[in-house]
PDB file of C-alpha atoms in Angstrom:
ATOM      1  CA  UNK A   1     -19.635 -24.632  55.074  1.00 56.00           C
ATOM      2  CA  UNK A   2     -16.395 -24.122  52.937  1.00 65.00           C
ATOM      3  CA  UNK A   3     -16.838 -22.133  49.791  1.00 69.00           C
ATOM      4  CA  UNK A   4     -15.532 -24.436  46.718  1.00 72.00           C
ATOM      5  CA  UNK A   5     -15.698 -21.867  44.331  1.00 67.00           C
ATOM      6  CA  UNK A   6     -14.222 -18.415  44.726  1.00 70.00           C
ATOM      7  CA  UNK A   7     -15.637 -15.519  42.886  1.00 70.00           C
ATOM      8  CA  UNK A   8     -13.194 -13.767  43.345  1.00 73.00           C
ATOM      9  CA  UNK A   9     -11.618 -15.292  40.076  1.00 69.00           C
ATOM     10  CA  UNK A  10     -14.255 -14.163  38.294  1.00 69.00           C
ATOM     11  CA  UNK A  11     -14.160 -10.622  39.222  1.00 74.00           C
ATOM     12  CA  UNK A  12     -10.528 -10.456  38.159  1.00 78.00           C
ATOM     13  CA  UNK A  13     -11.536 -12.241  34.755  1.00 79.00           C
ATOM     14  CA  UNK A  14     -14.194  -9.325  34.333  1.00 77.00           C
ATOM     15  CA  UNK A  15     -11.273  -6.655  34.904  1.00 75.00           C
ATOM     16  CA  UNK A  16      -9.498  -8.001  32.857  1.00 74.00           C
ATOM     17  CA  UNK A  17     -11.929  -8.279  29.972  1.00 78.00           C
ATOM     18  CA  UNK A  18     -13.096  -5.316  30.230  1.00 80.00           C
ATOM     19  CA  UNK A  19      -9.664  -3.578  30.080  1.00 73.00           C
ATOM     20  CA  UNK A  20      -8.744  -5.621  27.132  1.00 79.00           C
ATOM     21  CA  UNK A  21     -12.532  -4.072  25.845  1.00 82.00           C
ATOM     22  CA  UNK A  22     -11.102  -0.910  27.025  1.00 81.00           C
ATOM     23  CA  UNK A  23      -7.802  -1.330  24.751  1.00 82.00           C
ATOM     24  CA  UNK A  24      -9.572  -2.629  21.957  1.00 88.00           C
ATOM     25  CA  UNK A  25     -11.641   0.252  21.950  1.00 89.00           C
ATOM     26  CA  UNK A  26      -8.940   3.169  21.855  1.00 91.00           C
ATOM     27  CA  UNK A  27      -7.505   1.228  19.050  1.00 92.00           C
ATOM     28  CA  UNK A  28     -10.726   1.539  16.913  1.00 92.00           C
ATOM     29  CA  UNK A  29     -11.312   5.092  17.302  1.00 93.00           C
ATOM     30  CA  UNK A  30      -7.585   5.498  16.327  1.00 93.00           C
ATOM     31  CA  UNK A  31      -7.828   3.174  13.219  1.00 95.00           C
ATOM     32  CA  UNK A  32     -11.008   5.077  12.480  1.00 95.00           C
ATOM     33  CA  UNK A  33      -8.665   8.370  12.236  1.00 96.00           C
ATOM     34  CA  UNK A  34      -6.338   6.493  10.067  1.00 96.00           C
ATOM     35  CA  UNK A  35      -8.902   5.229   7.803  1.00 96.00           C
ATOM     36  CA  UNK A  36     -10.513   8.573   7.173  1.00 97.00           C
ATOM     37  CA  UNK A  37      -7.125  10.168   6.056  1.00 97.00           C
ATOM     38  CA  UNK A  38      -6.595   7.113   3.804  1.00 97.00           C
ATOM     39  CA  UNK A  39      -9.971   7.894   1.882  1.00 97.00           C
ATOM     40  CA  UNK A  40      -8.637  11.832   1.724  1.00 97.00           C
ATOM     41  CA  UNK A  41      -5.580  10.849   0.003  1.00 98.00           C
ATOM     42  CA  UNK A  42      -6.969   8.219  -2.310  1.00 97.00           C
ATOM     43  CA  UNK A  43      -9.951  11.205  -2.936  1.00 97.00           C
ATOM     44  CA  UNK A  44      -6.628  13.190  -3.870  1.00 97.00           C
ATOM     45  CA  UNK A  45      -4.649  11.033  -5.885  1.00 97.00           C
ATOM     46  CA  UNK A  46      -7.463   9.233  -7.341  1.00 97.00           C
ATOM     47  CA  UNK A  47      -7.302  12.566  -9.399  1.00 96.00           C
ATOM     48  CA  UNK A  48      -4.513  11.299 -11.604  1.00 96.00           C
ATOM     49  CA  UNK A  49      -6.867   9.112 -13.675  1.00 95.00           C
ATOM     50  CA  UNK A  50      -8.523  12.065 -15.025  1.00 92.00           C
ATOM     51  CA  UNK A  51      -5.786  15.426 -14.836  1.00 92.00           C
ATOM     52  CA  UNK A  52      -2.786  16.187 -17.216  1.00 91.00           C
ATOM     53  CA  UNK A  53       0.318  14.747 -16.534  1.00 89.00           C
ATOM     54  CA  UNK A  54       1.219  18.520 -15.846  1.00 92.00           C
ATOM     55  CA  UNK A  55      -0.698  18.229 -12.684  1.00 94.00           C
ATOM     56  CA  UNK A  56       0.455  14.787 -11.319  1.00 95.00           C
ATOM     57  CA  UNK A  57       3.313  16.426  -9.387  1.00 96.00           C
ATOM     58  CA  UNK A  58       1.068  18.770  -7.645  1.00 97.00           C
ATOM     59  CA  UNK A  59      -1.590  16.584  -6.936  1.00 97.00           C
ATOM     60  CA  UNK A  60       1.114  14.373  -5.394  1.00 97.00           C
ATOM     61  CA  UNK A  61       1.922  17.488  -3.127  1.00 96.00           C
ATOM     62  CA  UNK A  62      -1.429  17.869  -2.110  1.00 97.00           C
ATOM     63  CA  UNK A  63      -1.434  14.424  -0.808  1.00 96.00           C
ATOM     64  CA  UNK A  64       1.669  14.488   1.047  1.00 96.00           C
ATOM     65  CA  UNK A  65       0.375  16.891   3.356  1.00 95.00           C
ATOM     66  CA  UNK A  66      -1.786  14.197   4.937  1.00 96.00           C
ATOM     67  CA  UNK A  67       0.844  11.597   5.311  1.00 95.00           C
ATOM     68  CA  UNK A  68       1.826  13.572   8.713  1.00 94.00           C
ATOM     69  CA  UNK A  69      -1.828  13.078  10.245  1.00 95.00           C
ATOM     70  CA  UNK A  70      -0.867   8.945   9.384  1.00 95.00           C
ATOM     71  CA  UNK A  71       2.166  10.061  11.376  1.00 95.00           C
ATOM     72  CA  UNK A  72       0.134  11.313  14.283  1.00 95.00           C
ATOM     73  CA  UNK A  73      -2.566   8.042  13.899  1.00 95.00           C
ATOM     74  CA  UNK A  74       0.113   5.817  13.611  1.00 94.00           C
ATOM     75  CA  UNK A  75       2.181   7.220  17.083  1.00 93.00           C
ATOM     76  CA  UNK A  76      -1.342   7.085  18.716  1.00 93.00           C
ATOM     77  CA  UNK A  77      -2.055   3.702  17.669  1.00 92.00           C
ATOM     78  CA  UNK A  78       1.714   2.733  18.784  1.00 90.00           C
ATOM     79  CA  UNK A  79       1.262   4.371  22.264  1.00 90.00           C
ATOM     80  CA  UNK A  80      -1.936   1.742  23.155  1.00 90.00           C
ATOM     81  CA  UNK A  81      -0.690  -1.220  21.833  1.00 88.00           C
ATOM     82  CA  UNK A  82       0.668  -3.382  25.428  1.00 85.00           C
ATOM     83  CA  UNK A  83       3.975  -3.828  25.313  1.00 81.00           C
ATOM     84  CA  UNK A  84       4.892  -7.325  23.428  1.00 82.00           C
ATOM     85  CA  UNK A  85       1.290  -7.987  22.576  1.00 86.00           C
ATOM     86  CA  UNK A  86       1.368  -6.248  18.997  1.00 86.00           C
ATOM     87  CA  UNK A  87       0.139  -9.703  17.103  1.00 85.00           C
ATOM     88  CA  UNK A  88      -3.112  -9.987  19.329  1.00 87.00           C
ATOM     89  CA  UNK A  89      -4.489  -6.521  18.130  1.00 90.00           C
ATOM     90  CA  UNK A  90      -2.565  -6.132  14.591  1.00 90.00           C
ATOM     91  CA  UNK A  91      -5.844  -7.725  12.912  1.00 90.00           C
ATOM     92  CA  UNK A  92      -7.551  -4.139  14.199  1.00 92.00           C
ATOM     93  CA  UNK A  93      -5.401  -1.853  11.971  1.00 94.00           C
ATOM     94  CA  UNK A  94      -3.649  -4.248   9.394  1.00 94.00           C
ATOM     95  CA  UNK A  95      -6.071  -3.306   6.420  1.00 95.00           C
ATOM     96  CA  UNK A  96      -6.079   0.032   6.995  1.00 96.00           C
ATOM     97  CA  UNK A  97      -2.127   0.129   7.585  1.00 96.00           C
ATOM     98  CA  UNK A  98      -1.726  -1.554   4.085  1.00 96.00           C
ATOM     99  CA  UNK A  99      -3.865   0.903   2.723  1.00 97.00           C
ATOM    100  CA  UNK A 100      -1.452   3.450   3.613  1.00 97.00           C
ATOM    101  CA  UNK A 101       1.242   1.558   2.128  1.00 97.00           C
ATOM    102  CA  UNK A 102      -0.131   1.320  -0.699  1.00 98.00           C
ATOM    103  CA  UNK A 103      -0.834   5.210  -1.126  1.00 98.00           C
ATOM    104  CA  UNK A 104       2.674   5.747   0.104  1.00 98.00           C
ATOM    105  CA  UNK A 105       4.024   3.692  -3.140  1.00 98.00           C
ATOM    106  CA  UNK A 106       1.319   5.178  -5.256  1.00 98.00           C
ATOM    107  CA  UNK A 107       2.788   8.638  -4.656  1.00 98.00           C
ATOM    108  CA  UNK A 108       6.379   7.513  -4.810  1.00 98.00           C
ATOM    109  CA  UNK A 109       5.756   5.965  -7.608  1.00 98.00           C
ATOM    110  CA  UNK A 110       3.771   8.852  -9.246  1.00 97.00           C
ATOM    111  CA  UNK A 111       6.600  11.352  -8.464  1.00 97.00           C
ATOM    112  CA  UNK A 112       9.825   9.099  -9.895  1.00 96.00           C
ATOM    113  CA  UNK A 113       8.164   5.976 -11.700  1.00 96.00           C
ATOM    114  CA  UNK A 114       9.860   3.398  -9.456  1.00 96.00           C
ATOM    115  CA  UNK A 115       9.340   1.566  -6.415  1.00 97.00           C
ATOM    116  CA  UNK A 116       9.510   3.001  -2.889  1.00 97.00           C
ATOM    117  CA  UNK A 117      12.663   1.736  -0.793  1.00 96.00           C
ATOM    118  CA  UNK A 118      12.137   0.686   2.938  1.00 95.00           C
ATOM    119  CA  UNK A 119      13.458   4.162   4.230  1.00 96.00           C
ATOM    120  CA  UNK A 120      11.068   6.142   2.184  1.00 97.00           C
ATOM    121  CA  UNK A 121       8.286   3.903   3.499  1.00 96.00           C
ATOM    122  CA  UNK A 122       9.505   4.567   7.134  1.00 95.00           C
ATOM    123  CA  UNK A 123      10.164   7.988   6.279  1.00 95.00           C
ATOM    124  CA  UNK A 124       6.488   8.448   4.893  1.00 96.00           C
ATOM    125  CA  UNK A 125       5.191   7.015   8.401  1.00 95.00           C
ATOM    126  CA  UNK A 126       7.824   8.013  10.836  1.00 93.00           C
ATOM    127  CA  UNK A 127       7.846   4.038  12.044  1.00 93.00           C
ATOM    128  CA  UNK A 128      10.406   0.989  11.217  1.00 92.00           C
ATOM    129  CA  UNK A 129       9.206  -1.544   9.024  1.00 93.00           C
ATOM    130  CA  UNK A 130       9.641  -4.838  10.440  1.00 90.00           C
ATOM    131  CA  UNK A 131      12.292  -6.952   7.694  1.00 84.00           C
ATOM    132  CA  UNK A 132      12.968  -9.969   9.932  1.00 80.00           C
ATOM    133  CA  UNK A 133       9.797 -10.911  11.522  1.00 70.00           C
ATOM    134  CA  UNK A 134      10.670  -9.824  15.274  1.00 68.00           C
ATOM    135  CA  UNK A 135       8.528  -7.621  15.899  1.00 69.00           C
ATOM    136  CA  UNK A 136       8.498  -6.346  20.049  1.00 70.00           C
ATOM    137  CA  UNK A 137       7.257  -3.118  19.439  1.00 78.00           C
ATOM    138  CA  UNK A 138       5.276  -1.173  17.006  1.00 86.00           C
ATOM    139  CA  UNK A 139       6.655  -1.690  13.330  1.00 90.00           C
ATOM    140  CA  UNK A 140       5.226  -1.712  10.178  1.00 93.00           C
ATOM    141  CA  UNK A 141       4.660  -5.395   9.246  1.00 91.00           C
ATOM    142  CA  UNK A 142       6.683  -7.013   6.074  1.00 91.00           C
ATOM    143  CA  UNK A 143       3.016  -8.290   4.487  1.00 91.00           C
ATOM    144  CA  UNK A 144       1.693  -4.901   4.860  1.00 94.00           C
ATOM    145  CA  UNK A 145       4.422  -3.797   3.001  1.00 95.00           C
ATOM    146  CA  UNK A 146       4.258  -6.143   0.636  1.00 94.00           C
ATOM    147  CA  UNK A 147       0.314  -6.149   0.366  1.00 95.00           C
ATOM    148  CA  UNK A 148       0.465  -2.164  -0.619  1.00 96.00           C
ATOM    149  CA  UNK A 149       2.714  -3.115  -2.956  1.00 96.00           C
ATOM    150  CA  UNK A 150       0.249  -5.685  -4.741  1.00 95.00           C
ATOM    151  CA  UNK A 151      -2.701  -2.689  -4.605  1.00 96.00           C
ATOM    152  CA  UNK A 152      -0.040  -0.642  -7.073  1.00 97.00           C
ATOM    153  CA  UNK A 153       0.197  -2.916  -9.499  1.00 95.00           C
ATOM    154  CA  UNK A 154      -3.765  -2.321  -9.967  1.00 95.00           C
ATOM    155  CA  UNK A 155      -3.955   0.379  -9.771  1.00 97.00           C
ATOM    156  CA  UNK A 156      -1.400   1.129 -12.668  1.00 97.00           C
ATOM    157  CA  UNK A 157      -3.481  -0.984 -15.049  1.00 96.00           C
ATOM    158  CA  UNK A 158      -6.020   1.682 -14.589  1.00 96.00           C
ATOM    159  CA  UNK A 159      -3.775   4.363 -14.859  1.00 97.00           C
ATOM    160  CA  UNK A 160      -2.461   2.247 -18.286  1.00 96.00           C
ATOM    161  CA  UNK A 161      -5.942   2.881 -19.487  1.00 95.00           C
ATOM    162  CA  UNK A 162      -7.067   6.349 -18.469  1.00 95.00           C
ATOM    163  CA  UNK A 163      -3.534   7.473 -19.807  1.00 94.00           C
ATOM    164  CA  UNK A 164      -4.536   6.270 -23.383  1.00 94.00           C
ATOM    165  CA  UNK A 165      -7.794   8.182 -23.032  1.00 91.00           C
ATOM    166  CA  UNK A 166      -5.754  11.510 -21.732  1.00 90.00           C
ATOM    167  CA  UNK A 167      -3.576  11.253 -24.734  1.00 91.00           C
ATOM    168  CA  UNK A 168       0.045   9.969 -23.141  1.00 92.00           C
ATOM    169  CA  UNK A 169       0.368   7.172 -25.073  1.00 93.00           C
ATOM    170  CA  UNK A 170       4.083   6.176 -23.440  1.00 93.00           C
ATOM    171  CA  UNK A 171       2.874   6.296 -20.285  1.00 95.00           C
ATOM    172  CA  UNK A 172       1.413   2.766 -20.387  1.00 95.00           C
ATOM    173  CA  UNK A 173       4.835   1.552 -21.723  1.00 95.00           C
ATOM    174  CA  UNK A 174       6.519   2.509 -18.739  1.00 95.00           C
ATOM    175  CA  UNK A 175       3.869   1.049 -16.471  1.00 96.00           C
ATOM    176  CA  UNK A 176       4.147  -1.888 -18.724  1.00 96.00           C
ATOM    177  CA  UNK A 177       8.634  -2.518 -17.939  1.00 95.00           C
ATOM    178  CA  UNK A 178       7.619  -1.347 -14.568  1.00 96.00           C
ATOM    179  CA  UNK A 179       5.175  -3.986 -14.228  1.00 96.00           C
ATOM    180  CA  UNK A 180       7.045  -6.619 -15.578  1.00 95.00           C
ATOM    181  CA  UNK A 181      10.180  -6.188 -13.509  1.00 95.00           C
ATOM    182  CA  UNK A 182       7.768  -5.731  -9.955  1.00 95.00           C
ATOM    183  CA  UNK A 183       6.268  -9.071 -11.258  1.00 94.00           C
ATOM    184  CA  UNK A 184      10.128 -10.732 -11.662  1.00 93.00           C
ATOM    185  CA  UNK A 185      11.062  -9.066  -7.856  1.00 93.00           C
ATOM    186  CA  UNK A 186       8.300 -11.529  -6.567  1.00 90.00           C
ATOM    187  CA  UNK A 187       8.895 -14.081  -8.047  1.00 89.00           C
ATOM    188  CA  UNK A 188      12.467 -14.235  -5.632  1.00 90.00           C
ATOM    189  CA  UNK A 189       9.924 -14.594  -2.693  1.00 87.00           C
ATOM    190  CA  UNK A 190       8.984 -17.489  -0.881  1.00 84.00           C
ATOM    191  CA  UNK A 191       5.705 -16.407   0.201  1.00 79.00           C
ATOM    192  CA  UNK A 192       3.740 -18.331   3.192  1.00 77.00           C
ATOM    193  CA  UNK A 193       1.165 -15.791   3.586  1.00 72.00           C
ATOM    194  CA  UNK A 194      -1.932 -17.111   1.648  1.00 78.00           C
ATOM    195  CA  UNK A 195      -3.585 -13.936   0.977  1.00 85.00           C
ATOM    196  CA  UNK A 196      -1.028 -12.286  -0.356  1.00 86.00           C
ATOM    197  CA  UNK A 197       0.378 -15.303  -2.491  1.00 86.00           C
ATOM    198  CA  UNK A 198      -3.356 -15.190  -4.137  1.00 87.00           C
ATOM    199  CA  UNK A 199      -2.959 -11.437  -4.630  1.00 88.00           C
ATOM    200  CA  UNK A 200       0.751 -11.792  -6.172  1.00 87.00           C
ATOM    201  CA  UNK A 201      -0.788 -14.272  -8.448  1.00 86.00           C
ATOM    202  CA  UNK A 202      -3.449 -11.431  -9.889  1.00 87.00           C
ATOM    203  CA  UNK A 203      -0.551  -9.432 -10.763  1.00 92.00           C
ATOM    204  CA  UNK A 204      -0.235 -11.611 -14.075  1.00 90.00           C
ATOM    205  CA  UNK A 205      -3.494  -9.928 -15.186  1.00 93.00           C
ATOM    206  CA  UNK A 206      -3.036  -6.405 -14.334  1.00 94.00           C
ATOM    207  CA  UNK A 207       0.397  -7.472 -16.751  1.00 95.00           C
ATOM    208  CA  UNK A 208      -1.306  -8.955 -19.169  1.00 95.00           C
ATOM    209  CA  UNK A 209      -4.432  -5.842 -19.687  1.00 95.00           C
ATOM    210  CA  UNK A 210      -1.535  -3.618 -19.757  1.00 96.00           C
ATOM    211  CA  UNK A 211       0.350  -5.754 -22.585  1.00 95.00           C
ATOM    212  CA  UNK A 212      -3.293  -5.124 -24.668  1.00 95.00           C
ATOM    213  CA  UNK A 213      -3.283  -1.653 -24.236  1.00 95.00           C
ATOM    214  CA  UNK A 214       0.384  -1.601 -25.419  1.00 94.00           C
ATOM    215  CA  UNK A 215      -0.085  -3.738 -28.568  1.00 94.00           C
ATOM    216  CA  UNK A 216      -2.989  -1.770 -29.452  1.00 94.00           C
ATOM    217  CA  UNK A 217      -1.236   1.357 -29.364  1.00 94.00           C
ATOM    218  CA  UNK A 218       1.479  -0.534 -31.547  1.00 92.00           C
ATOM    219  CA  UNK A 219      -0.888  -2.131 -33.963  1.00 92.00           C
ATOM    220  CA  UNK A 220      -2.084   2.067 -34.389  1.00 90.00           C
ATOM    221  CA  UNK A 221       1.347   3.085 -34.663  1.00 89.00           C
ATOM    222  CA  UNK A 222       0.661   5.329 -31.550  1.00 86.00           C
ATOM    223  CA  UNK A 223       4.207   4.129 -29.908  1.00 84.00           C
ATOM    224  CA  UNK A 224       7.275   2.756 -31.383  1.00 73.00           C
ATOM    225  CA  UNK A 225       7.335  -1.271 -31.561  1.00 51.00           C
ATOM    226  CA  UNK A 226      10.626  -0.606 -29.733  1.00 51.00           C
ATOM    227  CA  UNK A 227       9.711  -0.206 -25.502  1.00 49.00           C
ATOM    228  CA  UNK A 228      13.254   1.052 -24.710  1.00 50.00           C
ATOM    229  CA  UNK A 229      13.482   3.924 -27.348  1.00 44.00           C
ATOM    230  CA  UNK A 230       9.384   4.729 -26.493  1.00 46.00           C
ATOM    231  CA  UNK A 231      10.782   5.054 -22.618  1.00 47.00           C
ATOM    232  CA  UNK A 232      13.760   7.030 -24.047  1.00 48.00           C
ATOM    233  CA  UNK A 233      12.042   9.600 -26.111  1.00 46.00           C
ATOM    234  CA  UNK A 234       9.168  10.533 -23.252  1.00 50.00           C
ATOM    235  CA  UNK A 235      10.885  12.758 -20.416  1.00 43.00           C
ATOM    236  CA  UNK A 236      10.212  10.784 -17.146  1.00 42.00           C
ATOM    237  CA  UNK A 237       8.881  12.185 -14.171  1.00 41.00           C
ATOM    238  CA  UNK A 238      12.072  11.179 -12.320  1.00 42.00           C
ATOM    239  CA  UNK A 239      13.854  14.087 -14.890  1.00 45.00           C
ATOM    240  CA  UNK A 240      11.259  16.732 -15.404  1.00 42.00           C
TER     241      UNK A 240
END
């Protein structure tokens, strides 16, 4: 009797299953690794909200130290994705790689009060970000970018607030120009990605609490009416 069926497909399906089970699973322990340093650097400059402004460039210190373990996650992670398959296992570490981002723009931010360029992004990570959308090896993506970029402009309106209750009233005036010019840069974009366009849109609000904050301070004759001269007459971080 002829065989109509040969099992011998199956078998190779199972192998190869269970190697992409295999792959899958490296990739998780890895992200794992990356996750837990992103909670110890948020842990450290989650610290901002309640220190001096002294202390913000040492507590910025303190939390570059761990960007070299992302460094070490990231070439893991990089060294067990297949070659050309880096879109069927990006959904593994995407949230967690935006995360970083996002802490990496934090600091940058926290240190000079303006937004991190590409190179100090790559520089923070030790990998290319991706600009054109060609990605063949392991890059960082230009929504992950883009998406840690979004998480600052929340996480200023909190720092707008907790500044007013530390006593640096100017500080949410900067945030404020800051704010409003990040909110004019995407603006220029086209974006396609649905999540993010959502999240872009939320910016407006985290604009708007920090335009309260600044007219209350006004109305209590806590800053000058004037935005440029309150800028001009607080020394910057980018200066001290």
């Amino acid at each position: 009797m002829s065989i109509t069926v040969d099992l011998g497909f199956f078998d190779a399906i199972q192998a190869s299953m269970e190697a992409e089970a295999t792959v899958k699973d490296s990739i998780r322990a890895s992200v794992r690794e990356l996750d837990r340093t992103n909670r110890n650097i948020t842990a450290v400059l989650n610290r901002v909200h309640s220190s001096p402004k002294e202390q913000v460039p040492a507590l910025c210190t303190q939390a570059r130290i761990y960007f070299s373990d992302i460094q070490t996650h990231i070439s893991e992670l990089a060294g067990m994705v297949p070659v050309n398959q880096y879109y069927k296992y990006n959904g593994l570490w995407s949230a967690p790689m935006q995360q970083a981002c996002f802490l990496a723009t934090l600091c940058t931010y926290l240190e000079t009060e303006r937004l991190i360029t590409v190179e100090e992004l790559e520089g923070f990570f030790a990998v290319k970000v991706d600009l054109n959308n060609n990605i063949t090896d392991f890059r960082i993506s230009i929504e992950e970018f883009l998406h840690g970029v979004v998480s600052l402009t929340n996480e200023l309106s909190r720092l707008a607030v907790n500044a007013v209750t530390s006593g640096d009233f100017s500080r949410p005036v900067r945030i404020g120009k800051f704010l409003k010019e990040l909110y004019s840069g995407f603006q220029l974009l086209n974006l396609k990605n649905d999540t993010l366009r959502k999240r872009f849109d939320g910016i407006k609000y985290d604009i708007k609490k920090v335009e309260e904050i600044i007219y209350d301070l006004t109305v209590r004759k806590l800053v000058v009416a004037n935005v440029e001269t309150a800028i001009e007459e607080d020394t910057s971080v980018s200066e001290a």
